[in-house]
């Protein structure tokens, strides 16, 4: 069974996302793009994940609860889970590790919490575009302990990419894959950065506006439910293809 997935999407909770990134429109666009699986990965925050899950109910679209965590090293990591309960456990740890600074909406953008219909619920007043006091290795360990998967995001990108920031993939980093941006192919990334052969290389859209959803798709080949465990197994077994 082939699963078309975009595992890196933002909502209006991320200050850099467009105001159109609300649950019903995200789901509608994902279905238009024939996606089977998406992940909601707002910056250091998870308050809109449940709303997108609710908006996708009875549509056939599977939504994972996720977050894009910024580590102490300023590396972005996709933290992906089957359930909101797992995500909330990570969020509780992250709240303790984030500096308690106010957002600057005039400079950085608003951070909106919305419901499944996309209606305003609240503003997130805390600054989200900031590093948490948690290392890359510690973040990965915490995600794995919660039975999720951690994937360093856009590793080739100068801003918040693992390779420009650290220069290499830390030995023993317990992740199933590395995400590359649209600026490089998986073959070139492996050669240029000498990536470990045992790690998969995938791509997500990092969508901050509707038209970007599905602009980068990783297609997985497996039987069974669209679970984190099955996708992780497909990544380890190299049963995937980057389509965009």
PDB file of C-alpha atoms in Angstrom:
ATOM      1  CA  UNK A   1       0.000   0.000   0.000  1.00  0.00           C
ATOM      2  CA  UNK A   2       1.371   3.400  -0.990  1.00  0.00           C
ATOM      3  CA  UNK A   3       0.918   6.283   1.461  1.00  0.00           C
ATOM      4  CA  UNK A   4       1.409   9.858   0.258  1.00  0.00           C
ATOM      5  CA  UNK A   5       2.615  11.925   3.212  1.00  0.00           C
ATOM      6  CA  UNK A   6       3.573  15.507   3.986  1.00  0.00           C
ATOM      7  CA  UNK A   7       4.948  15.432   7.520  1.00  0.00           C
ATOM      8  CA  UNK A   8       5.867  19.097   7.984  1.00  0.00           C
ATOM      9  CA  UNK A   9       2.944  21.560   8.099  1.00  0.00           C
ATOM     10  CA  UNK A  10       2.341  24.718  10.114  1.00  0.00           C
ATOM     11  CA  UNK A  11      -0.861  26.399  11.274  1.00  0.00           C
ATOM     12  CA  UNK A  12      -1.657  29.956  12.325  1.00  0.00           C
ATOM     13  CA  UNK A  13      -0.107  29.120  15.687  1.00  0.00           C
ATOM     14  CA  UNK A  14       3.296  29.506  14.039  1.00  0.00           C
ATOM     15  CA  UNK A  15       3.993  33.253  13.752  1.00  0.00           C
ATOM     16  CA  UNK A  16       5.570  32.824  10.320  1.00  0.00           C
ATOM     17  CA  UNK A  17       2.503  31.067   8.868  1.00  0.00           C
ATOM     18  CA  UNK A  18      -0.160  32.803   6.783  1.00  0.00           C
ATOM     19  CA  UNK A  19      -3.594  33.451   8.308  1.00  0.00           C
ATOM     20  CA  UNK A  20      -5.109  31.013   5.799  1.00  0.00           C
ATOM     21  CA  UNK A  21      -3.437  28.102   7.610  1.00  0.00           C
ATOM     22  CA  UNK A  22      -6.497  27.079   9.608  1.00  0.00           C
ATOM     23  CA  UNK A  23      -7.705  23.496  10.168  1.00  0.00           C
ATOM     24  CA  UNK A  24     -10.534  23.192   7.598  1.00  0.00           C
ATOM     25  CA  UNK A  25      -8.494  24.776   4.809  1.00  0.00           C
ATOM     26  CA  UNK A  26      -5.420  22.686   5.621  1.00  0.00           C
ATOM     27  CA  UNK A  27      -7.507  19.508   5.453  1.00  0.00           C
ATOM     28  CA  UNK A  28      -9.223  20.615   2.232  1.00  0.00           C
ATOM     29  CA  UNK A  29      -5.904  21.387   0.542  1.00  0.00           C
ATOM     30  CA  UNK A  30      -4.344  18.112   1.723  1.00  0.00           C
ATOM     31  CA  UNK A  31      -7.229  16.154   0.220  1.00  0.00           C
ATOM     32  CA  UNK A  32      -6.961  18.108  -3.028  1.00  0.00           C
ATOM     33  CA  UNK A  33      -3.311  17.067  -3.152  1.00  0.00           C
ATOM     34  CA  UNK A  34      -4.324  13.412  -2.647  1.00  0.00           C
ATOM     35  CA  UNK A  35      -2.418  13.158   0.599  1.00  0.00           C
ATOM     36  CA  UNK A  36      -3.095  10.218   2.900  1.00  0.00           C
ATOM     37  CA  UNK A  37      -1.102  11.444   5.890  1.00  0.00           C
ATOM     38  CA  UNK A  38      -0.037  14.837   7.250  1.00  0.00           C
ATOM     39  CA  UNK A  39       1.655  16.023  10.429  1.00  0.00           C
ATOM     40  CA  UNK A  40       1.006  19.323  12.200  1.00  0.00           C
ATOM     41  CA  UNK A  41       4.344  20.740  13.331  1.00  0.00           C
ATOM     42  CA  UNK A  42       4.062  24.253  14.705  1.00  0.00           C
ATOM     43  CA  UNK A  43       7.096  25.949  16.202  1.00  0.00           C
ATOM     44  CA  UNK A  44       7.569  24.854  19.826  1.00  0.00           C
ATOM     45  CA  UNK A  45       3.781  24.635  20.252  1.00  0.00           C
ATOM     46  CA  UNK A  46       0.978  22.118  19.853  1.00  0.00           C
ATOM     47  CA  UNK A  47      -2.291  23.866  20.744  1.00  0.00           C
ATOM     48  CA  UNK A  48      -3.756  23.576  17.218  1.00  0.00           C
ATOM     49  CA  UNK A  49      -2.995  19.895  16.647  1.00  0.00           C
ATOM     50  CA  UNK A  50      -6.279  18.623  18.075  1.00  0.00           C
ATOM     51  CA  UNK A  51      -8.241  21.125  15.989  1.00  0.00           C
ATOM     52  CA  UNK A  52      -6.736  19.770  12.773  1.00  0.00           C
ATOM     53  CA  UNK A  53      -7.399  16.193  13.873  1.00  0.00           C
ATOM     54  CA  UNK A  54     -11.022  17.180  14.517  1.00  0.00           C
ATOM     55  CA  UNK A  55     -11.308  18.917  11.142  1.00  0.00           C
ATOM     56  CA  UNK A  56     -10.045  15.781   9.380  1.00  0.00           C
ATOM     57  CA  UNK A  57     -12.445  13.401  11.123  1.00  0.00           C
ATOM     58  CA  UNK A  58     -14.418  11.254   8.644  1.00  0.00           C
ATOM     59  CA  UNK A  59     -12.450  12.597   5.654  1.00  0.00           C
ATOM     60  CA  UNK A  60     -10.041   9.685   5.223  1.00  0.00           C
ATOM     61  CA  UNK A  61      -7.047  11.940   5.894  1.00  0.00           C
ATOM     62  CA  UNK A  62      -4.797  10.771   8.739  1.00  0.00           C
ATOM     63  CA  UNK A  63      -3.321  13.547  10.888  1.00  0.00           C
ATOM     64  CA  UNK A  64      -0.375  13.080  13.215  1.00  0.00           C
ATOM     65  CA  UNK A  65       0.142  15.297  16.245  1.00  0.00           C
ATOM     66  CA  UNK A  66       3.541  16.925  16.056  1.00  0.00           C
ATOM     67  CA  UNK A  67       5.729  19.865  16.843  1.00  0.00           C
ATOM     68  CA  UNK A  68       8.828  21.496  15.351  1.00  0.00           C
ATOM     69  CA  UNK A  69      11.095  21.845  18.344  1.00  0.00           C
ATOM     70  CA  UNK A  70      14.020  24.255  18.332  1.00  0.00           C
ATOM     71  CA  UNK A  71      16.856  22.830  20.392  1.00  0.00           C
ATOM     72  CA  UNK A  72      19.521  24.606  22.418  1.00  0.00           C
ATOM     73  CA  UNK A  73      21.792  24.340  19.359  1.00  0.00           C
ATOM     74  CA  UNK A  74      19.041  26.105  17.304  1.00  0.00           C
ATOM     75  CA  UNK A  75      18.436  22.897  15.321  1.00  0.00           C
ATOM     76  CA  UNK A  76      14.842  22.287  14.229  1.00  0.00           C
ATOM     77  CA  UNK A  77      13.509  18.794  14.915  1.00  0.00           C
ATOM     78  CA  UNK A  78      10.179  17.337  13.822  1.00  0.00           C
ATOM     79  CA  UNK A  79       8.674  15.460  16.774  1.00  0.00           C
ATOM     80  CA  UNK A  80       5.873  13.219  15.503  1.00  0.00           C
ATOM     81  CA  UNK A  81       3.282  11.202  17.407  1.00  0.00           C
ATOM     82  CA  UNK A  82       0.199   9.092  16.843  1.00  0.00           C
ATOM     83  CA  UNK A  83      -1.793  10.867  19.545  1.00  0.00           C
ATOM     84  CA  UNK A  84      -2.289  14.312  21.032  1.00  0.00           C
ATOM     85  CA  UNK A  85      -1.788  12.780  24.472  1.00  0.00           C
ATOM     86  CA  UNK A  86       1.809  11.884  23.608  1.00  0.00           C
ATOM     87  CA  UNK A  87       2.363  15.321  22.138  1.00  0.00           C
ATOM     88  CA  UNK A  88       1.040  17.028  25.260  1.00  0.00           C
ATOM     89  CA  UNK A  89       3.521  15.076  27.366  1.00  0.00           C
ATOM     90  CA  UNK A  90       6.357  16.467  25.251  1.00  0.00           C
ATOM     91  CA  UNK A  91       4.812  19.945  25.372  1.00  0.00           C
ATOM     92  CA  UNK A  92       4.782  19.809  29.170  1.00  0.00           C
ATOM     93  CA  UNK A  93       8.531  19.177  29.165  1.00  0.00           C
ATOM     94  CA  UNK A  94       9.082  21.839  26.536  1.00  0.00           C
ATOM     95  CA  UNK A  95       7.198  24.460  28.539  1.00  0.00           C
ATOM     96  CA  UNK A  96       9.807  24.108  31.280  1.00  0.00           C
ATOM     97  CA  UNK A  97      12.640  24.476  28.770  1.00  0.00           C
ATOM     98  CA  UNK A  98      11.368  27.525  26.872  1.00  0.00           C
ATOM     99  CA  UNK A  99      12.350  31.049  27.976  1.00  0.00           C
ATOM    100  CA  UNK A 100       9.346  32.946  29.318  1.00  0.00           C
ATOM    101  CA  UNK A 101       9.521  35.848  26.876  1.00  0.00           C
ATOM    102  CA  UNK A 102       6.631  37.666  25.190  1.00  0.00           C
ATOM    103  CA  UNK A 103       5.978  37.386  21.472  1.00  0.00           C
ATOM    104  CA  UNK A 104       6.514  40.461  19.294  1.00  0.00           C
ATOM    105  CA  UNK A 105       3.584  40.141  16.854  1.00  0.00           C
ATOM    106  CA  UNK A 106       4.373  43.379  14.993  1.00  0.00           C
ATOM    107  CA  UNK A 107       7.787  41.995  14.066  1.00  0.00           C
ATOM    108  CA  UNK A 108       7.343  38.224  14.099  1.00  0.00           C
ATOM    109  CA  UNK A 109       3.636  37.675  13.454  1.00  0.00           C
ATOM    110  CA  UNK A 110       0.604  36.639  15.460  1.00  0.00           C
ATOM    111  CA  UNK A 111       0.318  33.244  17.150  1.00  0.00           C
ATOM    112  CA  UNK A 112      -3.337  32.181  16.969  1.00  0.00           C
ATOM    113  CA  UNK A 113      -4.999  29.235  18.665  1.00  0.00           C
ATOM    114  CA  UNK A 114      -8.115  28.198  16.733  1.00  0.00           C
ATOM    115  CA  UNK A 115     -10.817  25.535  16.808  1.00  0.00           C
ATOM    116  CA  UNK A 116     -11.656  22.889  14.200  1.00  0.00           C
ATOM    117  CA  UNK A 117     -13.666  25.432  12.188  1.00  0.00           C
ATOM    118  CA  UNK A 118     -10.754  27.859  12.180  1.00  0.00           C
ATOM    119  CA  UNK A 119     -12.426  30.284  14.549  1.00  0.00           C
ATOM    120  CA  UNK A 120     -10.288  32.302  16.958  1.00  0.00           C
ATOM    121  CA  UNK A 121      -9.880  30.867  20.467  1.00  0.00           C
ATOM    122  CA  UNK A 122      -6.880  32.702  21.921  1.00  0.00           C
ATOM    123  CA  UNK A 123      -3.485  34.208  21.243  1.00  0.00           C
ATOM    124  CA  UNK A 124      -0.335  32.446  22.330  1.00  0.00           C
ATOM    125  CA  UNK A 125       1.471  35.293  24.066  1.00  0.00           C
ATOM    126  CA  UNK A 126       4.721  33.461  24.704  1.00  0.00           C
ATOM    127  CA  UNK A 127       7.519  33.795  22.164  1.00  0.00           C
ATOM    128  CA  UNK A 128       7.692  30.598  20.100  1.00  0.00           C
ATOM    129  CA  UNK A 129      10.501  31.398  17.665  1.00  0.00           C
ATOM    130  CA  UNK A 130      13.233  30.718  20.187  1.00  0.00           C
ATOM    131  CA  UNK A 131      15.492  27.901  21.339  1.00  0.00           C
ATOM    132  CA  UNK A 132      14.464  25.686  24.221  1.00  0.00           C
ATOM    133  CA  UNK A 133      16.968  24.739  26.902  1.00  0.00           C
ATOM    134  CA  UNK A 134      17.105  21.157  25.648  1.00  0.00           C
ATOM    135  CA  UNK A 135      19.850  19.603  23.550  1.00  0.00           C
ATOM    136  CA  UNK A 136      19.297  17.774  20.286  1.00  0.00           C
ATOM    137  CA  UNK A 137      20.184  14.430  21.831  1.00  0.00           C
ATOM    138  CA  UNK A 138      17.914  15.034  24.840  1.00  0.00           C
ATOM    139  CA  UNK A 139      15.002  16.019  22.606  1.00  0.00           C
ATOM    140  CA  UNK A 140      15.397  12.846  20.554  1.00  0.00           C
ATOM    141  CA  UNK A 141      15.562  10.709  23.697  1.00  0.00           C
ATOM    142  CA  UNK A 142      12.385  12.292  25.070  1.00  0.00           C
ATOM    143  CA  UNK A 143      10.472  11.758  21.813  1.00  0.00           C
ATOM    144  CA  UNK A 144      11.591   8.141  21.613  1.00  0.00           C
ATOM    145  CA  UNK A 145      10.615   7.557  25.249  1.00  0.00           C
ATOM    146  CA  UNK A 146       7.111   8.769  24.360  1.00  0.00           C
ATOM    147  CA  UNK A 147       7.013   6.293  21.422  1.00  0.00           C
ATOM    148  CA  UNK A 148       7.174   8.971  18.756  1.00  0.00           C
ATOM    149  CA  UNK A 149       9.792   9.617  16.087  1.00  0.00           C
ATOM    150  CA  UNK A 150      12.186  12.545  15.834  1.00  0.00           C
ATOM    151  CA  UNK A 151      13.446  13.770  12.453  1.00  0.00           C
ATOM    152  CA  UNK A 152      15.893  16.686  12.153  1.00  0.00           C
ATOM    153  CA  UNK A 153      14.234  19.177   9.802  1.00  0.00           C
ATOM    154  CA  UNK A 154      15.632  20.729   6.593  1.00  0.00           C
ATOM    155  CA  UNK A 155      19.134  19.647   7.582  1.00  0.00           C
ATOM    156  CA  UNK A 156      20.742  21.478   4.655  1.00  0.00           C
ATOM    157  CA  UNK A 157      19.170  24.868   5.338  1.00  0.00           C
ATOM    158  CA  UNK A 158      21.388  27.611   6.760  1.00  0.00           C
ATOM    159  CA  UNK A 159      18.702  28.722   9.194  1.00  0.00           C
ATOM    160  CA  UNK A 160      18.142  26.042  11.830  1.00  0.00           C
ATOM    161  CA  UNK A 161      19.550  23.168   9.774  1.00  0.00           C
ATOM    162  CA  UNK A 162      21.560  20.468  11.513  1.00  0.00           C
ATOM    163  CA  UNK A 163      24.454  20.378   9.028  1.00  0.00           C
ATOM    164  CA  UNK A 164      25.151  24.151   8.824  1.00  0.00           C
ATOM    165  CA  UNK A 165      24.887  24.437  12.611  1.00  0.00           C
ATOM    166  CA  UNK A 166      26.744  21.319  13.777  1.00  0.00           C
ATOM    167  CA  UNK A 167      28.625  20.300  10.649  1.00  0.00           C
ATOM    168  CA  UNK A 168      27.697  16.612  10.929  1.00  0.00           C
ATOM    169  CA  UNK A 169      25.099  14.137  12.161  1.00  0.00           C
ATOM    170  CA  UNK A 170      26.012  13.241  15.758  1.00  0.00           C
ATOM    171  CA  UNK A 171      27.057   9.578  15.971  1.00  0.00           C
ATOM    172  CA  UNK A 172      24.403   7.415  17.555  1.00  0.00           C
ATOM    173  CA  UNK A 173      21.597   9.962  17.107  1.00  0.00           C
ATOM    174  CA  UNK A 174      18.514   7.740  17.436  1.00  0.00           C
ATOM    175  CA  UNK A 175      16.428   9.045  14.543  1.00  0.00           C
ATOM    176  CA  UNK A 176      15.019   7.063  11.597  1.00  0.00           C
ATOM    177  CA  UNK A 177      15.485   9.789   8.998  1.00  0.00           C
ATOM    178  CA  UNK A 178      16.751  13.232   8.091  1.00  0.00           C
ATOM    179  CA  UNK A 179      14.606  15.788   6.280  1.00  0.00           C
ATOM    180  CA  UNK A 180      16.085  17.753   3.385  1.00  0.00           C
ATOM    181  CA  UNK A 181      14.720  20.931   1.851  1.00  0.00           C
ATOM    182  CA  UNK A 182      13.639  21.378  -1.761  1.00  0.00           C
ATOM    183  CA  UNK A 183      17.050  22.952  -2.474  1.00  0.00           C
ATOM    184  CA  UNK A 184      18.901  19.636  -2.703  1.00  0.00           C
ATOM    185  CA  UNK A 185      18.312  16.085  -3.882  1.00  0.00           C
ATOM    186  CA  UNK A 186      18.683  13.103  -1.576  1.00  0.00           C
ATOM    187  CA  UNK A 187      21.605  11.818  -3.658  1.00  0.00           C
ATOM    188  CA  UNK A 188      23.434  15.150  -3.507  1.00  0.00           C
ATOM    189  CA  UNK A 189      22.707  15.506   0.214  1.00  0.00           C
ATOM    190  CA  UNK A 190      24.177  12.092   0.960  1.00  0.00           C
ATOM    191  CA  UNK A 191      27.286  12.837  -1.054  1.00  0.00           C
ATOM    192  CA  UNK A 192      27.818  16.439   0.037  1.00  0.00           C
ATOM    193  CA  UNK A 193      27.182  15.904   3.761  1.00  0.00           C
ATOM    194  CA  UNK A 194      28.403  12.298   4.037  1.00  0.00           C
ATOM    195  CA  UNK A 195      25.168  11.244   5.661  1.00  0.00           C
ATOM    196  CA  UNK A 196      25.045   7.904   7.492  1.00  0.00           C
ATOM    197  CA  UNK A 197      23.817   5.228   5.099  1.00  0.00           C
ATOM    198  CA  UNK A 198      21.481   3.687   7.675  1.00  0.00           C
ATOM    199  CA  UNK A 199      19.415   6.891   7.924  1.00  0.00           C
ATOM    200  CA  UNK A 200      16.620   7.558   5.459  1.00  0.00           C
ATOM    201  CA  UNK A 201      16.444  10.916   3.698  1.00  0.00           C
ATOM    202  CA  UNK A 202      12.925  12.299   3.240  1.00  0.00           C
ATOM    203  CA  UNK A 203      11.219  15.557   2.393  1.00  0.00           C
ATOM    204  CA  UNK A 204       8.230  17.531   3.720  1.00  0.00           C
ATOM    205  CA  UNK A 205       6.800  20.774   2.437  1.00  0.00           C
ATOM    206  CA  UNK A 206       7.380  22.889   5.571  1.00  0.00           C
ATOM    207  CA  UNK A 207       4.160  24.565   4.430  1.00  0.00           C
ATOM    208  CA  UNK A 208       3.414  27.984   5.887  1.00  0.00           C
ATOM    209  CA  UNK A 209       0.717  28.763   3.287  1.00  0.00           C
ATOM    210  CA  UNK A 210      -1.967  26.611   1.643  1.00  0.00           C
ATOM    211  CA  UNK A 211      -0.475  26.286  -1.832  1.00  0.00           C
ATOM    212  CA  UNK A 212       2.695  24.813  -0.332  1.00  0.00           C
ATOM    213  CA  UNK A 213       0.877  21.826   1.196  1.00  0.00           C
ATOM    214  CA  UNK A 214       1.823  18.740  -0.777  1.00  0.00           C
ATOM    215  CA  UNK A 215       4.550  20.568  -2.700  1.00  0.00           C
ATOM    216  CA  UNK A 216       6.951  18.014  -1.228  1.00  0.00           C
ATOM    217  CA  UNK A 217       5.696  14.486  -0.658  1.00  0.00           C
ATOM    218  CA  UNK A 218       7.351  11.358   0.671  1.00  0.00           C
ATOM    219  CA  UNK A 219       5.559   8.211  -0.448  1.00  0.00           C
ATOM    220  CA  UNK A 220       5.769   5.177   1.866  1.00  0.00           C
ATOM    221  CA  UNK A 221       5.124   1.550   0.987  1.00  0.00           C
ATOM    222  CA  UNK A 222       3.715  -0.559   3.806  1.00  0.00           C
ATOM    223  CA  UNK A 223       0.675  -2.525   4.926  1.00  0.00           C
ATOM    224  CA  UNK A 224      -1.423  -1.693   7.970  1.00  0.00           C
ATOM    225  CA  UNK A 225      -2.377   1.502   9.743  1.00  0.00           C
ATOM    226  CA  UNK A 226      -0.808   4.893   9.070  1.00  0.00           C
ATOM    227  CA  UNK A 227       1.015   4.792  12.388  1.00  0.00           C
ATOM    228  CA  UNK A 228       4.316   6.256  13.508  1.00  0.00           C
ATOM    229  CA  UNK A 229       5.668   2.722  13.981  1.00  0.00           C
ATOM    230  CA  UNK A 230       4.780   1.646  10.431  1.00  0.00           C
ATOM    231  CA  UNK A 231       6.270   4.772   8.876  1.00  0.00           C
ATOM    232  CA  UNK A 232       9.422   4.411  10.983  1.00  0.00           C
ATOM    233  CA  UNK A 233       9.724   0.808   9.815  1.00  0.00           C
ATOM    234  CA  UNK A 234       9.304   1.881   6.171  1.00  0.00           C
ATOM    235  CA  UNK A 235      12.023   4.500   6.649  1.00  0.00           C
ATOM    236  CA  UNK A 236      14.406   1.980   8.194  1.00  0.00           C
ATOM    237  CA  UNK A 237      13.692  -0.553   5.426  1.00  0.00           C
ATOM    238  CA  UNK A 238      14.101   2.142   2.726  1.00  0.00           C
ATOM    239  CA  UNK A 239      10.571   1.550   1.457  1.00  0.00           C
ATOM    240  CA  UNK A 240       9.890   5.161   0.507  1.00  0.00           C
ATOM    241  CA  UNK A 241      10.229   7.549  -2.411  1.00  0.00           C
ATOM    242  CA  UNK A 242      10.510  11.350  -2.530  1.00  0.00           C
ATOM    243  CA  UNK A 243       7.971  12.529  -5.092  1.00  0.00           C
ATOM    244  CA  UNK A 244       8.629  16.295  -5.167  1.00  0.00           C
TER     245      UNK A 244
END
